[in-house]
Tab-separated table of C-alpha atoms in Angstrom:
chain	number	residue	atom	x	y	z
P	1	MET	CA	-144.169	91.571	160.472
P	2	THR	CA	-147.143	88.921	159.445
P	3	GLY	CA	-147.328	85.428	158.385
P	4	THR	CA	-149.983	83.421	156.409
P	5	LEU	CA	-151.655	80.108	157.801
P	6	ILE	CA	-153.817	78.254	155.226
P	7	LEU	CA	-156.166	75.692	156.724
P	8	VAL	CA	-157.698	73.101	154.370
P	9	ARG	CA	-160.035	70.239	155.220
P	10	HIS	CA	-159.342	67.111	153.272
P	11	GLY	CA	-161.743	66.406	150.066
P	12	GLU	CA	-164.588	64.184	150.360
P	13	SER	CA	-163.576	60.457	151.736
P	14	GLU	CA	-165.120	57.261	150.850
P	15	TRP	CA	-166.744	57.199	154.479
P	16	ASN	CA	-168.130	60.531	154.248
P	17	LEU	CA	-169.866	59.402	151.023
P	18	LYS	CA	-171.137	56.403	152.988
P	19	ASN	CA	-172.320	58.364	156.020
P	20	LEU	CA	-169.867	56.553	158.223
P	21	PHE	CA	-167.962	57.976	161.475
P	22	THR	CA	-164.493	57.892	160.219
P	23	GLY	CA	-162.292	59.248	163.103
P	24	TRP	CA	-158.879	57.472	163.039
P	25	ARG	CA	-160.069	54.951	160.469
P	26	ASN	CA	-158.123	55.287	157.110
P	27	PRO	CA	-160.448	55.443	154.050
P	28	ASP	CA	-159.130	57.327	150.974
P	29	LEU	CA	-160.688	60.080	148.986
P	30	THR	CA	-163.630	59.521	146.546
P	31	GLU	CA	-163.383	60.908	142.966
P	32	LYS	CA	-165.274	63.964	144.010
P	33	GLY	CA	-162.595	64.301	147.030
P	34	ILE	CA	-159.835	64.098	144.453
P	35	GLY	CA	-161.468	67.065	142.381
P	36	GLU	CA	-162.103	69.031	145.518
P	37	ALA	CA	-158.457	68.720	146.479
P	38	ARG	CA	-157.143	69.591	142.858
P	39	ALA	CA	-159.671	72.609	142.710
P	40	THR	CA	-158.178	73.909	146.141
P	41	GLY	CA	-154.739	73.720	144.425
P	42	ARG	CA	-155.717	75.638	141.553
P	43	ILE	CA	-157.534	78.433	143.650
P	44	LEU	CA	-154.286	78.816	145.738
P	45	LYS	CA	-152.097	78.911	142.635
P	46	ALA	CA	-154.543	81.544	141.218
P	47	LYS	CA	-153.867	83.641	144.249
P	48	GLY	CA	-149.946	83.087	144.089
P	49	LEU	CA	-149.554	81.438	147.200
P	50	ALA	CA	-146.599	79.435	147.731
P	51	PHE	CA	-145.458	77.470	151.054
P	52	ASP	CA	-142.335	77.442	153.088
P	53	LEU	CA	-143.727	74.506	155.078
P	54	THR	CA	-146.820	72.220	154.865
P	55	TYR	CA	-148.357	70.027	157.677
P	56	THR	CA	-151.032	67.353	157.616
P	57	SER	CA	-152.201	64.297	159.799
P	58	ALA	CA	-151.178	60.721	159.676
P	59	LEU	CA	-154.444	59.830	157.913
P	60	LYS	CA	-154.260	59.051	154.045
P	61	ARG	CA	-157.299	61.247	153.351
P	62	ALA	CA	-155.499	64.477	154.213
P	63	GLN	CA	-152.204	63.252	152.986
P	64	HIS	CA	-153.614	62.597	149.517
P	65	THR	CA	-155.375	66.146	149.723
P	66	LEU	CA	-152.096	67.655	150.300
P	67	ASP	CA	-150.210	65.678	147.659
P	68	LEU	CA	-152.924	66.651	145.206
P	69	ILE	CA	-152.976	70.392	145.911
P	70	LEU	CA	-148.966	70.735	145.771
P	71	GLU	CA	-149.130	68.750	142.372
P	72	GLU	CA	-151.756	71.181	140.924
P	73	MET	CA	-149.670	74.164	142.007
P	74	GLY	CA	-146.523	72.543	140.642
P	75	ILE	CA	-144.828	72.581	144.098
P	76	GLU	CA	-142.327	69.662	144.441
P	77	ASN	CA	-139.797	70.846	146.977
P	78	VAL	CA	-141.630	71.806	149.971
P	79	THR	CA	-141.257	70.130	153.577
P	80	ILE	CA	-144.108	68.041	154.447
P	81	VAL	CA	-144.680	67.332	158.219
P	82	ARG	CA	-147.022	64.627	159.272
P	83	ASN	CA	-148.176	64.256	162.847
P	84	THR	CA	-151.151	62.449	164.792
P	85	ALA	CA	-151.751	65.624	166.583
P	86	LEU	CA	-153.566	66.929	163.509
P	87	ASN	CA	-155.708	63.619	163.231
P	88	GLU	CA	-159.400	63.707	163.197
P	89	ARG	CA	-161.250	63.563	166.292
P	90	ASP	CA	-161.421	59.789	167.635
P	91	TYR	CA	-165.054	58.628	167.424
P	92	GLY	CA	-164.152	55.589	169.493
P	93	GLU	CA	-166.906	52.981	169.294
P	94	LEU	CA	-168.878	54.883	166.657
P	95	SER	CA	-166.099	54.536	164.252
P	96	GLY	CA	-167.073	52.735	161.225
P	97	LEU	CA	-170.711	52.980	161.978
P	98	ASN	CA	-173.490	54.191	159.643
P	99	LYS	CA	-174.834	57.284	161.413
P	100	ASP	CA	-178.201	56.212	160.916
P	101	ASP	CA	-177.280	52.841	162.628
P	102	ALA	CA	-175.777	54.618	165.425
P	103	ARG	CA	-178.834	56.566	166.154
P	104	ALA	CA	-181.046	53.236	166.113
P	105	LYS	CA	-178.519	51.572	168.779
P	106	TRP	CA	-177.948	54.512	171.289
P	107	GLY	CA	-180.982	57.012	170.380
P	108	GLU	CA	-181.076	60.349	168.196
P	109	GLU	CA	-180.674	62.491	171.179
P	110	GLN	CA	-177.413	60.750	172.532
P	111	VAL	CA	-175.884	60.663	169.022
P	112	HIS	CA	-176.602	64.262	168.752
P	113	ILE	CA	-174.897	65.026	172.157
P	114	TRP	CA	-171.744	62.939	171.190
P	115	ARG	CA	-171.602	64.895	167.696
P	116	ARG	CA	-172.373	68.500	168.821
P	117	SER	CA	-171.343	68.928	172.415
P	118	PHE	CA	-167.743	70.356	173.231
P	119	ASP	CA	-166.981	67.978	175.978
P	120	VAL	CA	-168.972	64.945	175.787
P	121	PRO	CA	-167.050	62.128	174.186
P	122	PRO	CA	-168.686	59.023	172.511
P	123	PRO	CA	-167.746	55.723	174.043
P	124	GLY	CA	-163.991	55.170	173.908
P	125	GLY	CA	-163.490	58.238	171.623
P	126	GLU	CA	-162.682	62.027	171.944
P	127	SER	CA	-165.003	65.221	172.576
P	128	LEU	CA	-163.910	68.302	170.641
P	129	LYS	CA	-162.224	69.280	173.979
P	130	ASP	CA	-160.116	66.333	173.920
P	131	THR	CA	-159.216	66.910	170.168
P	132	ALA	CA	-158.078	70.310	171.099
P	133	ALA	CA	-156.186	69.362	174.004
P	134	ARG	CA	-154.083	67.008	171.541
P	135	THR	CA	-154.170	69.638	168.440
P	136	LEU	CA	-153.465	72.818	170.072
P	137	PRO	CA	-150.251	72.204	172.098
P	138	TYR	CA	-148.676	70.923	168.743
P	139	TYR	CA	-149.931	73.924	167.085
P	140	LYS	CA	-148.564	76.351	169.539
P	141	ALA	CA	-145.198	74.722	169.870
P	142	GLU	CA	-144.402	73.697	166.152
P	143	ILE	CA	-146.635	75.904	163.780
P	144	GLU	CA	-147.591	79.138	165.379
P	145	PRO	CA	-143.942	80.339	165.867
P	146	LYS	CA	-143.084	79.682	162.182
P	147	VAL	CA	-146.069	81.718	161.027
P	148	ALA	CA	-145.354	84.356	163.640
P	149	ALA	CA	-142.047	84.746	162.040
P	150	GLY	CA	-143.353	85.642	158.679
P	151	GLN	CA	-143.517	82.176	156.967
P	152	ILE	CA	-146.430	80.818	154.836
P	153	VAL	CA	-147.716	77.632	156.094
P	154	LEU	CA	-150.447	75.012	155.003
P	155	ILE	CA	-152.340	72.737	157.161
P	156	ALA	CA	-154.249	69.992	155.542
P	157	ALA	CA	-156.391	68.153	158.032
P	158	HIS	CA	-159.859	67.175	159.320
P	159	GLY	CA	-163.125	68.885	160.485
P	160	ASN	CA	-162.670	68.745	164.090
P	161	SER	CA	-158.768	69.141	164.428
P	162	LEU	CA	-159.236	72.199	162.285
P	163	ARG	CA	-162.156	73.426	164.417
P	164	ALA	CA	-159.747	73.280	167.399
P	165	LEU	CA	-157.299	75.552	165.307
P	166	VAL	CA	-160.057	77.758	164.305
P	167	MET	CA	-161.411	78.163	167.754
P	168	ALA	CA	-158.058	79.320	169.270
P	169	ILE	CA	-157.036	81.547	166.225
P	170	GLU	CA	-160.308	83.151	166.186
P	171	GLY	CA	-161.083	83.375	169.833
P	172	LEU	CA	-164.404	81.452	169.461
P	173	THR	CA	-166.374	80.151	172.235
P	174	PRO	CA	-167.190	76.383	172.470
P	175	GLU	CA	-170.763	77.102	171.280
P	176	GLN	CA	-169.618	79.235	168.337
P	177	ILE	CA	-167.129	76.709	167.101
P	178	LEU	CA	-169.858	73.932	167.221
P	179	LYS	CA	-171.857	75.926	164.912
P	180	ARG	CA	-168.927	76.629	162.389
P	181	GLU	CA	-169.258	74.195	159.342
P	182	ILE	CA	-165.760	73.527	157.667
P	183	ALA	CA	-166.384	72.310	154.114
P	184	THR	CA	-164.363	69.780	152.474
P	185	GLY	CA	-161.657	70.974	150.179
P	186	GLU	CA	-162.351	74.936	151.038
P	187	PRO	CA	-159.294	76.747	152.030
P	188	THR	CA	-159.217	79.476	154.575
P	189	VAL	CA	-156.325	82.003	154.711
P	190	TYR	CA	-155.241	83.778	157.858
P	191	GLN	CA	-152.959	86.687	158.274
P	192	LEU	CA	-151.451	86.103	161.826
P	193	ASN	CA	-149.553	89.038	163.760
P	194	ALA	CA	-146.010	88.392	165.109
P	195	ASP	CA	-147.618	87.447	168.329
P	196	GLY	CA	-149.686	84.970	166.891
P	197	SER	CA	-153.052	86.966	166.951
P	198	LEU	CA	-155.414	87.340	164.118
P	199	LYS	CA	-154.982	90.106	161.589
P	200	ALA	CA	-157.178	89.083	158.745
P	201	ARG	CA	-159.298	86.081	157.488
P	202	VAL	CA	-160.338	85.086	153.973
P	203	SER	CA	-162.164	82.026	152.841
P	204	LEU	CA	-161.369	81.365	149.191
């Protein structure tokens, strides 16, 4: 038996557009982001996919993305589970800052380390390792068993919480996952075996 897991990063947010560190702050989607979410819904509908369950974070940009996907697909009666375990990485003191201003304050090298290292958190925030420590136990306990049982599950979340999942599902190293770009609104479909291991992966 195989199950299907679809991962989608939220569409472009207002703070993505403004080049701000977002983290747990709560801006909504831009018009472009709304279009990306709707396009994802059309792509998934064209593939004939329907969902037994959907999951998203506690942040509106991911929730709005999921709502638009379901609306575009004409899906009304599906369970939506929202949980902070799927929230974006917390950027701490960087949250709300323009990335150029952060470089001016702390230096380009230090900001690069915070953004692109696996286990060095920004002040008051989370590293990708910290994010994985929050996201993966929830995935393993709550989501993976349902996919392993043959269900079709969609997760609409964020770049770094999805990186944590991709790292585990694909068996990537910290170096490999840091190089993986996860585009806004681009769905990735995984087929998982009954033990949760990866059978196939397709980016749509």
